[in-house]
Amino acid sequence: MFRRLCAAVLVAVLTAFPATAAITIIPEKAAVMAATKADIPAAEELILHLELVTGCKVPLLTAGQVADGAFIFAVGTVPADAAPAVIGEAVWSVTPQKAYFYGDGAKGARNAVYDFLEDELGVRWLNRDGDIAYRSQNPLIINASSGRWQAAFRHFGIRGGKIWNIRQRMGAYNDPPKYGHAFTKLWQQYGATNPEFFALTRLGVRAPVAKPGQDPNDIAAFTGKAAEAIKICVSSTALYDHIIAQWQKTSKSRYVNICENDGNDGFCTCPGCTALDVNSELPADNVFSRHYTDRYMHMANEIAKAAVAIRPDARVATYAYNEYETPPRRVKLLPAVTIGIVPTVFDVESSLQLLQGWKQAGMTEFFWRPNQHYYFDGARMPFGLEKHFFELFQAIQVHQPTGFDYDAPGSNIYSEFSYYVLAKAMQEPDKPFEHWEQHFLQAYGAAAPAVGAYYRHWRGLWDAKFGPQLKDILVKGKVFNFARGVMWNLKDFYTEADFDATDAHLVEAAAQDLQPRERALVDKLRLANAHSRQIFLAVARPSDDNSLALLKFRREHGLEEFPHHEQYWGDITGVRRVEQFKEFTPPYLRTPLFWSFRLDPKDEGQAQQWFKTAPADFRKWDKMPTNSNWENPGRHYSYPSPETRALTANYDGIAWYATTVTVPTDWQNRDVLLYFGAVDESCWIYVNDKPAGEHLFRNRDDWTTPFTIPINDVIDWSKPEQTIIVRVEDKAGAGGIWKPVWLVSKAR
Ligand SMILES: [Zn+2]
């Protein structure tokens, strides 16, 4: 209905404004006027962009201030003969004396300004960094006499872009569903008075989930995030009554929002809730450990019945998310339930399957709320994913969702293209990818063909590798983390030839006759591509030199040295390692993870000279990892033995570690040191049977502080291997060599 109305209005508008000859506007003889106070922001946007394009600042004037004969840009003024605006509509029209920008309220007028700036002045809002592209001209030559746009969805957006989002016309247009985690304040407000509202957790209380060591019964202690992640008792009819009463009392929306809070823990275990489940212990094909959809949809139906009884057009909005992402197995949805689908699948086939499943369960209305987009763009690597996400959007939008809400976007120069195309697709879903690709590339002026070829190269990589292996990559990356799945297997996806080829496109782009801002955009892309190559080399061909080169590159170009997002991969680029060892000369050699290990509960090793144990003998000892204290060696490790684990689980006292290392022969003229990440608490180090040094627990932080032991005096250069034996004493709490030991050197 909404769309048909839109088509009818379009015909009317086209008839009202027949095409005419070009109109010339002299900006020096023009003024901008705002019809109401609400139109001033749009008027200011117009002034800002007119100044970029013409170099002339057109003043914002009131009626009495405008000189006779001035050309007027009238923001918010509806021409006398115009048809009334419909919902979400934006219209602009230009006559020889006046340009009009108007539509559905101030938002309509503002969108009319944006439509005019893009279509007539070639303005492009490229990215959330604020890059603006445009064609310089003065005077202004306006070819079309009018333009019109109307929102195709009731709401749409990509979160987090502020002014860019406004310029891309995002927002709510018509009766948007009310949704979002609905019960974040419920505990704070009713925790003390209405325990029946809340989930009976696996810990046996109706309260947020206690952290280890926290008393689950001390319900007053739950505040902040723990309280905001509390789950509801989904079968609590008292809660249903409360939700309906609150909706009647406080909400202007016809939607009742019952989206459960965030978090994967604390779901209700009460008999009433579990009776609503269908095989909850058999989740669908994803990482969530339970399937709770049926209980949540039962609740949605119950609330829908109550709400519709009060108001016939009432609807209930609830998420399909994580433990309740996949469709219910028994419950059929009532028509008044709206589902906000939060997919963890990102290929077209699985997404449509998910949608289809919900439709089969009776879903009549939905919105698409993809999460975790930073998993796709959180790496500074070109994935060429813009067309894929466009096609995914198209596959969903033909099913007529109320709207789209893309959450958790990351940010880098490559993904900005993807978000640009998505933003445009949401504005005008009828246009093909290639249309928006050209729209975006126009910002590069004469370099557009070369930059287009650049992006096409990376899209080829998506088509050949990332796309076909998408599901597999999401599994490899764990919890659907695409970027991590790629980064952990980087050499399977990229070759250096990819960077050679793409650099060549950018060299060609830079060789064109460009305006300064176009050149700046090309330079930005060249920097990004060069950075990606450095990341590729550091990860795919790991060496201290490649990690140092990456760190140096970042420093030289003012890039983040240790980007926040890289923490999710481990230090695979090695930049943290080389920073840690910056005072030494590469390479930095890590000693074995597992060292021979022997407990010395009677403290007799010293008297018996265990520090002289030969490698052939200490290799018969048990083994212990040197990246955790001896109380908690990794459960998945084959060492130590179950017997040793039992003995060290709460062990305070003496233990011995032993290993061998090979010192490179070309280090003979260097200072050679053992670098201990941390030993808890005191230790005495022996090399080749001789004491080399000690690190005693004297200050409060000594158990966690790195230290070095020079070993030149005890190295036997005639031997291929040097023997390292460490006596560790732990008097309380955790103990042992719990951060790796390295062999490092300094050129003299
Ligand atoms: Zn319950």
XYZ file of C-alpha atoms and ligand atoms in Angstrom:
749
model
C 0.000 0.000 0.000
C 2.766 2.330 1.026
C 4.699 1.740 -2.185
C 1.703 2.073 -4.446
C 0.942 5.447 -2.899
C 4.518 6.434 -3.572
C 4.219 5.636 -7.302
C 1.000 7.638 -7.635
C 2.593 10.702 -6.084
C 5.614 10.395 -8.348
C 3.416 10.692 -11.437
C 1.741 13.762 -9.975
C 5.056 15.438 -9.237
C 6.482 14.756 -12.678
C 3.413 16.337 -14.244
C 3.683 19.352 -11.988
C 7.290 20.089 -12.906
C 7.944 19.515 -16.594
C 11.572 19.592 -17.685
C 12.815 23.015 -18.728
C 16.057 24.563 -19.928
C 19.003 24.964 -17.562
C 18.799 27.701 -14.943
C 21.856 29.788 -14.044
C 22.253 30.987 -10.451
C 24.832 33.587 -9.396
C 25.645 32.696 -5.763
C 26.904 36.220 -5.016
C 23.363 37.446 -5.718
C 21.585 34.721 -3.758
C 20.208 34.246 -0.259
C 19.061 31.245 1.781
C 15.852 31.457 3.803
C 14.487 29.055 6.395
C 10.693 28.862 6.653
C 10.726 27.846 10.316
C 13.252 27.452 13.088
C 13.212 23.702 12.432
C 14.436 24.376 8.876
C 17.579 26.236 9.966
C 19.837 23.129 10.208
C 18.922 22.200 6.625
C 19.491 25.816 5.522
C 22.924 25.725 7.151
C 23.752 22.468 5.385
C 22.794 24.109 2.093
C 25.000 27.138 2.835
C 27.944 24.930 3.817
C 27.800 22.917 0.607
C 27.091 25.900 -1.652
C 30.262 27.443 -0.274
C 32.255 24.274 -1.003
C 30.962 24.165 -4.574
C 31.022 27.890 -5.468
C 33.533 29.351 -3.023
C 30.843 31.859 -2.063
C 29.131 31.966 1.314
C 25.456 32.569 0.625
C 23.863 34.385 3.604
C 20.945 33.094 5.668
C 18.444 35.954 5.593
C 14.906 36.723 6.693
C 12.280 38.131 4.305
C 12.990 41.781 5.171
C 16.741 41.391 4.605
C 16.633 40.019 1.071
C 17.604 42.489 -1.680
C 15.279 42.927 -4.652
C 16.088 40.533 -7.471
C 18.132 38.167 -5.295
C 17.850 34.471 -6.069
C 16.291 32.726 -3.064
C 16.944 29.206 -1.810
C 13.781 28.700 0.233
C 14.130 25.852 2.723
C 10.824 24.619 4.117
C 8.655 26.754 1.829
C 6.058 24.907 -0.233
C 5.307 26.425 -3.670
C 1.735 27.675 -4.001
C 0.728 25.084 -6.590
C 2.400 22.071 -4.927
C 0.493 18.984 -3.839
C 0.609 18.250 -0.103
C 3.603 16.140 0.871
C 3.127 12.514 1.812
C 4.968 10.602 4.530
C 8.717 10.454 4.035
C 8.593 12.670 0.965
C 11.201 15.260 -0.048
C 10.773 17.601 -3.031
C 12.869 20.351 -4.556
C 12.071 22.591 -7.497
C 13.969 25.409 -9.131
C 12.452 28.396 -10.952
C 14.465 31.298 -12.419
C 13.874 33.313 -9.208
C 13.634 30.769 -6.456
C 14.537 27.231 -5.403
C 12.151 25.374 -3.068
C 13.049 22.572 -0.662
C 10.126 21.019 1.154
C 8.344 17.793 1.973
C 7.235 15.813 4.993
C 8.094 18.336 7.715
C 11.560 19.708 8.402
C 13.057 16.292 7.697
C 11.449 16.314 4.258
C 12.897 19.767 3.517
C 16.313 18.659 4.734
C 16.248 15.535 2.574
C 15.199 17.710 -0.371
C 18.361 19.776 0.189
C 20.456 16.599 0.216
C 18.762 15.235 -2.890
C 19.449 18.523 -4.705
C 23.086 18.643 -3.570
C 23.754 15.123 -4.785
C 21.833 15.167 -8.042
C 22.463 18.712 -9.216
C 25.784 19.709 -7.630
C 27.476 16.299 -7.606
C 28.040 16.347 -3.839
C 29.056 12.978 -2.356
C 29.294 12.184 1.362
C 31.791 9.428 1.029
C 32.315 8.184 4.519
C 31.908 8.683 8.209
C 35.309 10.415 8.356
C 33.526 13.384 6.788
C 35.107 13.342 3.316
C 32.919 15.386 0.969
C 33.334 15.332 -2.800
C 31.755 17.837 -5.214
C 32.153 19.502 -8.602
C 33.379 23.084 -8.296
C 31.277 25.561 -10.250
C 30.345 29.230 -10.157
C 27.820 30.233 -11.336
C 25.597 27.245 -10.661
C 24.046 25.628 -13.695
C 20.905 23.740 -12.690
C 19.733 21.292 -15.338
C 16.703 19.597 -13.828
C 13.961 21.867 -12.605
C 12.863 19.494 -9.888
C 13.619 16.358 -7.966
C 11.819 14.126 -5.584
C 12.645 11.389 -3.122
C 10.587 9.284 -0.780
C 11.696 6.880 1.929
C 11.179 3.306 0.777
C 11.187 1.922 4.315
C 9.477 2.945 7.515
C 12.894 3.212 9.143
C 16.469 2.530 8.083
C 19.935 3.174 9.355
C 23.521 2.203 9.997
C 24.426 2.999 13.571
C 27.179 5.314 14.654
C 27.711 7.833 11.845
C 26.051 11.017 13.203
C 26.075 13.750 10.504
C 26.868 11.238 7.756
C 23.731 9.286 8.702
C 21.618 12.432 8.522
C 23.028 13.284 5.104
C 22.296 9.730 3.992
C 18.682 10.333 5.064
C 18.627 7.609 7.695
C 16.090 7.560 10.475
C 12.471 6.760 11.261
C 9.835 7.826 8.746
C 6.565 6.105 9.389
C 5.319 4.234 12.436
C 8.629 2.504 13.200
C 8.441 -0.565 15.440
C 9.538 0.162 18.984
C 12.319 -2.227 19.916
C 15.660 -2.670 21.667
C 16.562 -4.537 24.869
C 13.418 -3.739 26.816
C 14.177 -4.777 30.370
C 17.531 -3.196 31.177
C 16.061 -1.139 34.027
C 13.638 -3.772 35.284
C 15.906 -5.152 38.005
C 16.770 -1.710 39.301
C 13.082 -0.841 39.530
C 11.462 -4.117 40.593
C 14.263 -6.392 41.795
C 13.322 -5.871 45.413
C 9.532 -5.944 45.055
C 8.719 -8.349 42.199
C 11.086 -11.335 42.064
C 8.482 -13.192 39.953
C 9.363 -10.948 36.958
C 12.877 -12.345 36.794
C 14.554 -15.498 35.542
C 15.290 -18.248 38.006
C 18.915 -18.701 36.929
C 21.017 -21.851 36.917
C 22.349 -20.595 40.263
C 18.894 -21.085 41.781
C 17.912 -17.478 42.449
C 15.740 -14.947 40.686
C 18.521 -12.414 40.198
C 21.245 -11.456 37.719
C 23.994 -14.033 37.248
C 26.614 -13.771 39.975
C 30.270 -13.528 39.006
C 32.587 -16.215 40.410
C 33.084 -15.446 44.084
C 30.007 -13.224 44.275
C 27.150 -14.220 46.567
C 24.163 -14.958 44.275
C 21.773 -14.328 47.167
C 23.049 -10.835 47.871
C 20.619 -9.351 45.374
C 21.324 -5.761 46.381
C 24.874 -6.159 45.064
C 23.770 -6.444 41.421
C 24.139 -3.150 39.596
C 25.359 -1.828 36.258
C 25.882 -4.237 33.378
C 25.026 -7.366 35.352
C 21.646 -5.874 36.245
C 21.071 -4.685 32.672
C 21.668 -8.197 31.332
C 19.157 -9.849 33.658
C 16.722 -12.162 31.904
C 13.002 -12.213 32.478
C 10.828 -15.109 33.617
C 9.229 -15.672 30.233
C 6.202 -17.513 31.625
C 5.407 -14.956 34.327
C 1.842 -13.733 33.760
C 2.444 -11.099 36.431
C 5.173 -9.737 34.165
C 2.825 -9.823 31.148
C 0.314 -7.727 33.099
C 3.048 -5.336 34.145
C 4.317 -4.906 30.559
C 0.828 -4.177 29.228
C 0.101 -1.731 32.049
C 3.379 0.114 31.435
C 2.706 0.250 27.690
C -0.740 1.743 28.272
C 0.611 4.219 30.769
C 3.810 5.442 29.117
C 4.009 4.552 25.412
C 2.729 6.554 22.488
C 3.644 3.744 20.085
C 1.223 1.020 19.092
C 4.161 -1.353 19.470
C 4.801 -3.151 22.740
C 8.538 -3.721 23.012
C 9.383 -7.032 24.683
C 12.906 -7.598 23.327
C 14.840 -9.583 25.942
C 18.015 -8.112 27.419
C 21.451 -8.820 25.978
C 23.828 -11.545 27.111
C 24.118 -15.310 26.800
C 23.596 -16.267 30.426
C 20.905 -16.243 33.078
C 17.929 -17.639 31.160
C 15.030 -18.839 33.263
C 15.106 -22.430 34.486
C 11.706 -22.379 36.201
C 9.255 -25.196 35.354
C 6.855 -22.729 33.719
C 9.490 -21.505 31.260
C 11.151 -24.841 30.521
C 7.729 -26.364 29.783
C 7.416 -23.892 26.888
C 10.657 -25.034 25.240
C 10.952 -27.549 22.433
C 14.229 -29.461 22.597
C 16.003 -26.451 24.057
C 19.153 -28.526 24.493
C 19.329 -29.052 20.713
C 20.181 -25.631 19.330
C 20.232 -24.945 15.627
C 23.470 -24.955 13.699
C 25.225 -22.179 15.577
C 27.309 -21.670 18.713
C 24.472 -20.880 21.073
C 24.069 -23.618 23.580
C 20.262 -23.534 23.853
C 17.168 -23.023 21.732
C 14.746 -20.777 23.618
C 12.683 -19.409 20.727
C 9.451 -21.201 21.586
C 9.247 -19.755 25.089
C 9.870 -16.215 23.842
C 7.321 -16.532 21.036
C 4.761 -17.959 23.446
C 5.198 -14.805 25.485
C 4.990 -12.600 22.359
C 1.665 -14.210 21.455
C 0.255 -13.781 24.958
C 1.227 -10.112 25.084
C -0.104 -9.606 21.549
C -3.519 -10.994 22.561
C -3.703 -8.671 25.543
C -2.509 -5.637 23.572
C -4.873 -6.188 20.636
C -7.778 -6.501 23.075
C -6.943 -2.979 24.234
C -6.108 -1.507 20.854
C -6.898 -3.436 17.631
C -3.877 -2.119 15.713
C -1.449 -2.961 18.533
C 1.670 -4.966 17.753
C 4.371 -6.673 19.772
C 8.038 -6.281 18.766
C 10.595 -8.862 19.816
C 14.023 -9.969 18.682
C 15.089 -13.173 16.988
C 18.522 -13.118 18.553
C 21.201 -15.584 19.652
C 19.469 -18.304 21.748
C 16.168 -17.400 20.060
C 17.456 -16.453 16.604
C 16.202 -19.499 14.732
C 12.428 -19.966 14.253
C 10.196 -21.593 16.873
C 9.603 -25.330 16.551
C 6.046 -25.471 17.869
C 4.623 -21.997 18.406
C 2.819 -20.285 15.524
C 3.060 -16.527 15.697
C -0.060 -14.420 15.947
C -0.350 -11.816 13.162
C 0.304 -8.951 15.604
C 3.877 -10.056 16.355
C 6.775 -8.217 14.673
C 10.168 -9.910 14.631
C 13.472 -8.058 14.633
C 15.750 -10.595 12.999
C 19.355 -10.401 14.195
C 21.112 -12.832 11.881
C 24.375 -14.570 12.645
C 24.443 -15.798 9.054
C 25.793 -13.506 6.365
C 25.369 -15.422 3.127
C 22.292 -14.949 0.960
C 21.144 -18.549 1.061
C 21.258 -18.935 4.854
C 19.726 -15.504 5.391
C 16.765 -16.347 3.165
C 16.449 -19.703 4.870
C 16.242 -17.963 8.233
C 13.660 -15.520 6.899
C 11.660 -18.310 5.295
C 11.658 -20.289 8.525
C 10.187 -17.359 10.398
C 7.569 -16.829 7.717
C 6.591 -20.462 8.015
C 6.184 -19.893 11.746
C 3.569 -17.263 10.924
C 5.665 -14.092 10.895
C 3.740 -11.306 9.134
C 6.062 -8.362 9.773
C 9.784 -8.074 10.401
C 12.752 -5.788 10.348
C 16.341 -6.798 9.610
C 18.860 -5.909 12.251
C 22.276 -7.349 11.338
C 24.735 -7.220 14.172
C 28.503 -7.590 14.419
C 29.352 -5.782 11.215
C 32.702 -4.912 12.715
C 33.513 -8.594 12.305
C 33.570 -7.854 8.592
C 35.338 -4.549 8.562
C 37.258 -4.577 11.830
C 40.444 -5.497 10.004
C 42.454 -3.012 7.987
C 42.313 -5.439 5.105
C 40.483 -5.146 1.781
C 37.850 -7.889 1.660
C 35.984 -6.582 -1.400
C 32.696 -7.215 0.357
C 30.649 -4.217 -0.851
C 28.725 -6.043 -3.540
C 28.086 -9.033 -1.329
C 26.458 -6.888 1.339
C 24.493 -5.052 -1.322
C 23.171 -8.348 -2.673
C 22.361 -9.580 0.812
C 20.402 -6.375 1.405
C 18.546 -6.829 -1.881
C 17.679 -10.435 -1.102
C 16.046 -9.298 2.144
C 14.463 -6.024 1.040
C 12.293 -7.663 -1.621
C 10.513 -9.352 1.292
C 9.442 -5.882 2.432
C 10.744 -5.504 5.952
C 9.568 -2.465 7.909
C 13.193 -1.398 7.743
C 16.864 -2.060 8.377
C 19.062 -1.354 11.350
C 22.711 -2.255 10.790
C 24.479 -2.358 14.103
C 28.047 -2.448 15.310
C 29.754 -1.182 12.192
C 33.507 -0.908 12.304
C 35.479 1.583 10.330
C 38.168 1.550 7.716
C 38.570 2.972 4.258
C 37.509 -0.244 2.537
C 34.305 -0.718 4.484
C 33.294 2.905 3.891
C 32.590 1.957 0.281
C 30.437 -0.903 1.516
C 28.503 1.351 3.910
C 28.094 3.943 1.184
C 26.496 1.407 -1.114
C 24.295 0.095 1.707
C 23.170 3.594 2.656
C 22.276 4.348 -0.936
C 20.554 1.015 -1.434
C 18.347 1.748 1.570
C 17.516 5.165 0.082
C 16.669 3.820 -3.355
C 16.460 0.037 -3.379
C 15.435 -0.110 -7.035
C 18.858 0.868 -8.367
C 21.554 -1.722 -9.141
C 24.935 -1.995 -7.445
C 26.703 -0.574 -10.492
C 24.705 2.636 -10.201
C 25.922 3.287 -6.659
C 29.406 2.116 -7.490
C 29.630 4.866 -10.135
C 27.972 7.307 -7.740
C 30.744 6.633 -5.229
C 33.582 6.601 -7.759
C 32.591 9.997 -9.176
C 34.287 11.441 -6.096
C 37.620 10.405 -7.611
C 37.186 12.522 -10.741
C 39.480 11.427 -13.571
C 40.845 8.645 -11.343
C 37.422 6.952 -11.143
C 38.170 4.198 -13.720
C 41.467 3.242 -12.057
C 39.966 3.339 -8.557
C 37.063 1.273 -9.876
C 39.545 -1.308 -11.170
C 41.267 -1.237 -7.787
C 38.076 -2.114 -5.926
C 37.118 -4.687 -8.559
C 40.354 -6.536 -7.910
C 39.458 -7.033 -4.257
C 35.871 -7.938 -5.159
C 37.391 -10.641 -7.333
C 39.024 -11.990 -4.187
C 35.654 -12.010 -2.439
C 34.096 -13.857 -5.362
C 36.928 -16.374 -5.583
C 37.711 -16.981 -1.917
C 35.891 -15.137 0.856
C 32.382 -15.581 -0.534
C 32.560 -19.305 -1.323
C 34.244 -20.019 2.042
C 32.162 -17.598 4.097
C 30.506 -20.148 6.403
C 33.788 -21.939 6.941
C 35.574 -18.669 7.752
C 32.912 -17.753 10.331
C 33.500 -21.105 12.033
C 37.288 -20.732 11.902
C 37.047 -17.218 13.320
C 34.880 -18.422 16.249
C 31.580 -16.779 17.241
C 31.081 -15.648 13.627
C 34.148 -13.406 13.628
C 34.859 -13.192 9.909
C 37.873 -10.886 10.178
C 39.476 -13.171 12.733
C 38.799 -16.228 10.579
C 40.602 -14.508 7.715
C 43.423 -13.060 9.800
C 44.218 -16.401 11.389
C 44.556 -17.926 7.900
C 45.755 -14.899 5.990
C 48.140 -16.627 3.621
C 45.291 -18.795 2.326
C 43.583 -15.704 0.961
C 46.092 -13.102 -0.208
C 49.278 -13.151 -2.231
C 51.782 -10.376 -2.642
C 50.738 -10.237 -6.299
C 47.335 -8.937 -5.130
C 49.038 -5.960 -3.551
C 51.260 -5.429 -6.597
C 48.230 -5.409 -8.891
C 46.154 -3.111 -6.699
C 49.055 -0.740 -6.100
C 49.460 -0.511 -9.885
C 45.813 0.592 -10.217
C 46.408 3.286 -7.622
C 49.598 4.465 -9.308
C 47.544 4.842 -12.463
C 44.863 6.688 -10.489
C 47.454 9.093 -9.094
C 48.832 9.762 -12.589
C 45.546 11.371 -13.678
C 44.873 15.090 -13.745
C 43.154 15.446 -10.365
C 41.785 18.210 -8.202
C 43.535 18.409 -4.808
C 40.686 16.754 -2.878
C 40.514 13.942 -5.446
C 44.249 13.428 -5.084
C 43.869 13.375 -1.308
C 41.300 10.578 -1.637
C 43.598 8.574 -3.916
C 46.487 9.099 -1.492
C 44.321 7.864 1.367
C 43.601 4.690 -0.567
C 47.280 4.203 -1.432
C 48.218 4.526 2.219
C 45.531 2.018 3.201
C 46.695 -0.451 0.570
C 50.335 -0.082 1.605
C 49.336 -0.614 5.232
C 47.385 -3.742 4.318
C 50.427 -5.097 2.508
C 52.528 -4.559 5.637
C 49.918 -6.371 7.737
C 49.846 -9.197 5.204
C 53.627 -9.589 5.329
C 53.774 -9.454 9.130
C 51.059 -12.099 9.484
C 51.644 -14.380 6.495
C 55.453 -14.288 6.674
C 56.006 -13.788 10.375
C 59.386 -12.451 11.363
C 60.630 -9.815 13.744
C 61.747 -7.756 10.755
C 58.270 -7.775 9.189
C 56.637 -6.888 12.505
C 59.141 -4.079 13.034
C 58.482 -2.840 9.496
C 54.733 -2.731 10.193
C 55.224 -0.844 13.442
C 57.581 1.602 11.751
C 55.102 2.111 8.909
C 52.346 2.907 11.375
C 54.535 5.379 13.239
C 55.693 7.122 10.079
C 52.144 7.604 8.833
C 50.515 8.490 12.125
C 48.405 5.319 12.176
C 47.368 3.586 15.379
C 50.327 1.453 16.464
C 48.317 -1.095 18.407
C 44.785 -0.919 17.022
C 42.104 -1.870 19.489
C 40.506 -4.438 17.169
C 43.716 -6.467 16.820
C 43.363 -7.718 20.398
C 40.730 -10.173 19.118
C 43.324 -12.015 17.032
C 46.171 -12.350 19.483
C 49.418 -10.608 18.577
C 49.496 -12.155 15.102
C 51.110 -9.103 13.532
C 53.836 -9.325 16.183
C 53.809 -5.580 16.835
C 53.340 -6.044 20.571
C 56.185 -8.549 20.676
C 58.657 -6.320 18.880
C 57.581 -3.368 21.014
C 58.176 -5.430 24.145
C 61.709 -6.221 22.952
C 62.482 -2.851 21.412
C 65.695 -2.418 23.432
C 67.088 -5.645 21.949
C 68.375 -6.596 18.513
C 66.176 -8.950 16.439
C 65.560 -11.813 16.166
C 63.847 -12.499 19.492
C 63.808 -16.234 20.147
C 61.093 -17.773 22.246
C 62.156 -20.758 24.363
C 59.932 -23.874 24.295
C 56.434 -23.507 25.739
C 56.804 -26.743 27.727
C 59.777 -27.027 30.072
C 60.745 -30.088 32.079
C 59.253 -29.801 35.552
C 59.924 -31.375 38.919
C 58.383 -30.639 42.297
C 60.705 -30.268 45.266
C 58.356 -30.310 48.284
C 61.168 -31.106 50.734
C 63.476 -28.438 49.273
C 66.271 -30.937 48.780
C 67.110 -30.141 45.144
C 69.666 -27.527 45.991
C 71.604 -29.820 48.336
C 71.368 -32.601 45.769
C 72.505 -30.222 42.985
C 69.477 -30.670 40.705
C 70.779 -27.633 38.825
C 73.418 -29.959 37.373
C 70.846 -32.397 35.966
C 71.810 -33.439 32.439
C 69.245 -32.884 29.650
C 68.945 -36.628 29.078
C 67.828 -36.919 32.706
C 65.524 -33.903 33.056
C 63.751 -34.938 29.863
C 62.400 -37.810 31.971
C 60.710 -35.292 34.314
C 57.132 -34.221 33.725
C 56.517 -31.055 31.667
C 54.862 -27.744 32.516
C 53.790 -24.908 30.202
C 55.610 -21.631 30.853
C 52.621 -19.443 29.983
C 50.537 -20.124 33.085
C 51.106 -20.693 36.773
C 51.442 -24.309 37.859
C 48.042 -24.212 39.561
C 46.296 -23.708 36.195
C 48.130 -25.264 33.243
C 45.877 -25.108 30.150
C 43.238 -27.837 30.322
C 43.698 -28.710 26.640
C 47.475 -29.260 27.045
C 48.818 -32.824 27.172
C 51.218 -31.740 29.946
C 51.546 -31.913 32.880
C 50.227 -35.366 33.785
C 46.998 -35.692 35.782
C 49.121 -36.735 38.784
C 51.214 -33.563 38.616
C 48.111 -31.455 38.039
C 46.631 -32.866 41.235
C 49.827 -32.085 43.147
C 50.238 -28.526 41.815
C 46.577 -27.494 41.996
C 47.183 -25.826 45.356
C 50.950 -26.107 45.651
C 53.099 -23.594 47.513
C 56.807 -24.401 47.732
C 59.768 -25.213 45.481
C 59.742 -26.568 41.924
C 62.360 -26.855 39.185
C 62.039 -26.037 35.491
C 64.563 -27.102 32.853
C 65.084 -26.764 29.112
C 67.777 -26.290 26.497
C 68.273 -23.426 24.056
C 70.406 -22.921 20.982
C 72.140 -19.557 20.852
C 72.810 -18.435 17.258
C 76.539 -18.580 16.573
C 76.531 -15.051 15.154
C 75.563 -13.740 18.607
C 79.094 -14.285 19.928
C 79.796 -10.565 19.799
C 76.472 -9.576 21.313
C 75.201 -9.314 24.881
C 73.014 -12.412 25.280
C 70.201 -12.476 27.840
C 67.364 -14.638 29.047
C 64.170 -12.572 29.179
C 61.618 -13.844 31.688
C 58.092 -12.520 31.104
C 57.220 -13.152 34.762
C 57.993 -15.651 37.525
C 55.838 -16.017 40.624
C 57.520 -15.500 43.164
C 61.341 -15.908 43.437
C 63.712 -17.828 41.198
C 67.361 -18.818 40.769
C 68.660 -19.383 37.236
C 71.410 -21.851 36.289
C 73.000 -22.143 32.849
C 75.218 -25.111 32.038
C 75.283 -26.107 35.743
C 76.470 -22.654 36.859
C 74.490 -19.951 38.669
C 73.598 -17.197 36.177
C 71.400 -14.962 38.288
C 68.332 -14.674 40.483
C 65.110 -12.704 40.759
C 63.824 -12.402 44.297
C 60.333 -11.463 45.406
C 61.006 -8.232 47.293
C 58.530 -5.703 45.954
C 54.805 -6.124 45.618
C 54.854 -6.361 41.796
C 57.906 -8.619 41.420
C 55.744 -11.675 40.672
C 54.437 -10.014 37.505
C 57.408 -7.939 36.312
C 59.622 -9.018 33.391
C 63.362 -9.257 34.020
C 66.523 -10.257 32.163
C 69.511 -12.395 33.115
C 72.773 -11.843 31.169
C 74.303 -15.201 30.252
C 77.423 -14.448 28.174
C 79.693 -15.654 30.990
C 78.014 -19.048 31.234
C 77.420 -19.832 27.540
C 79.545 -22.665 26.200
C 79.961 -21.744 22.518
C 81.493 -25.128 21.779
C 78.149 -26.812 22.549
C 75.151 -26.797 20.215
C 72.754 -26.466 23.171
C 72.864 -24.584 26.443
C 71.126 -26.028 29.495
C 68.802 -23.747 31.473
C 67.540 -24.844 34.889
C 65.411 -22.622 37.110
C 64.541 -23.174 40.753
C 61.252 -21.428 41.599
C 59.966 -20.721 45.081
C 56.338 -19.765 45.641
C 55.231 -18.998 49.179
C 51.575 -18.121 48.624
C 48.915 -18.108 45.910
C 49.730 -18.915 42.291
C 53.296 -19.878 41.407
C 55.699 -20.743 38.607
C 57.074 -19.402 35.330
C 53.807 -18.019 34.027
C 54.876 -15.834 31.121
C 57.103 -17.136 28.321
C 60.895 -17.011 28.501
C 62.810 -15.537 25.566
C 66.392 -15.587 24.385
C 67.360 -12.071 23.326
C 70.516 -10.152 22.504
C 71.913 -6.675 22.126
C 74.448 -5.670 19.510
C 77.450 -4.150 21.247
Zn 10.511 -18.703 34.291
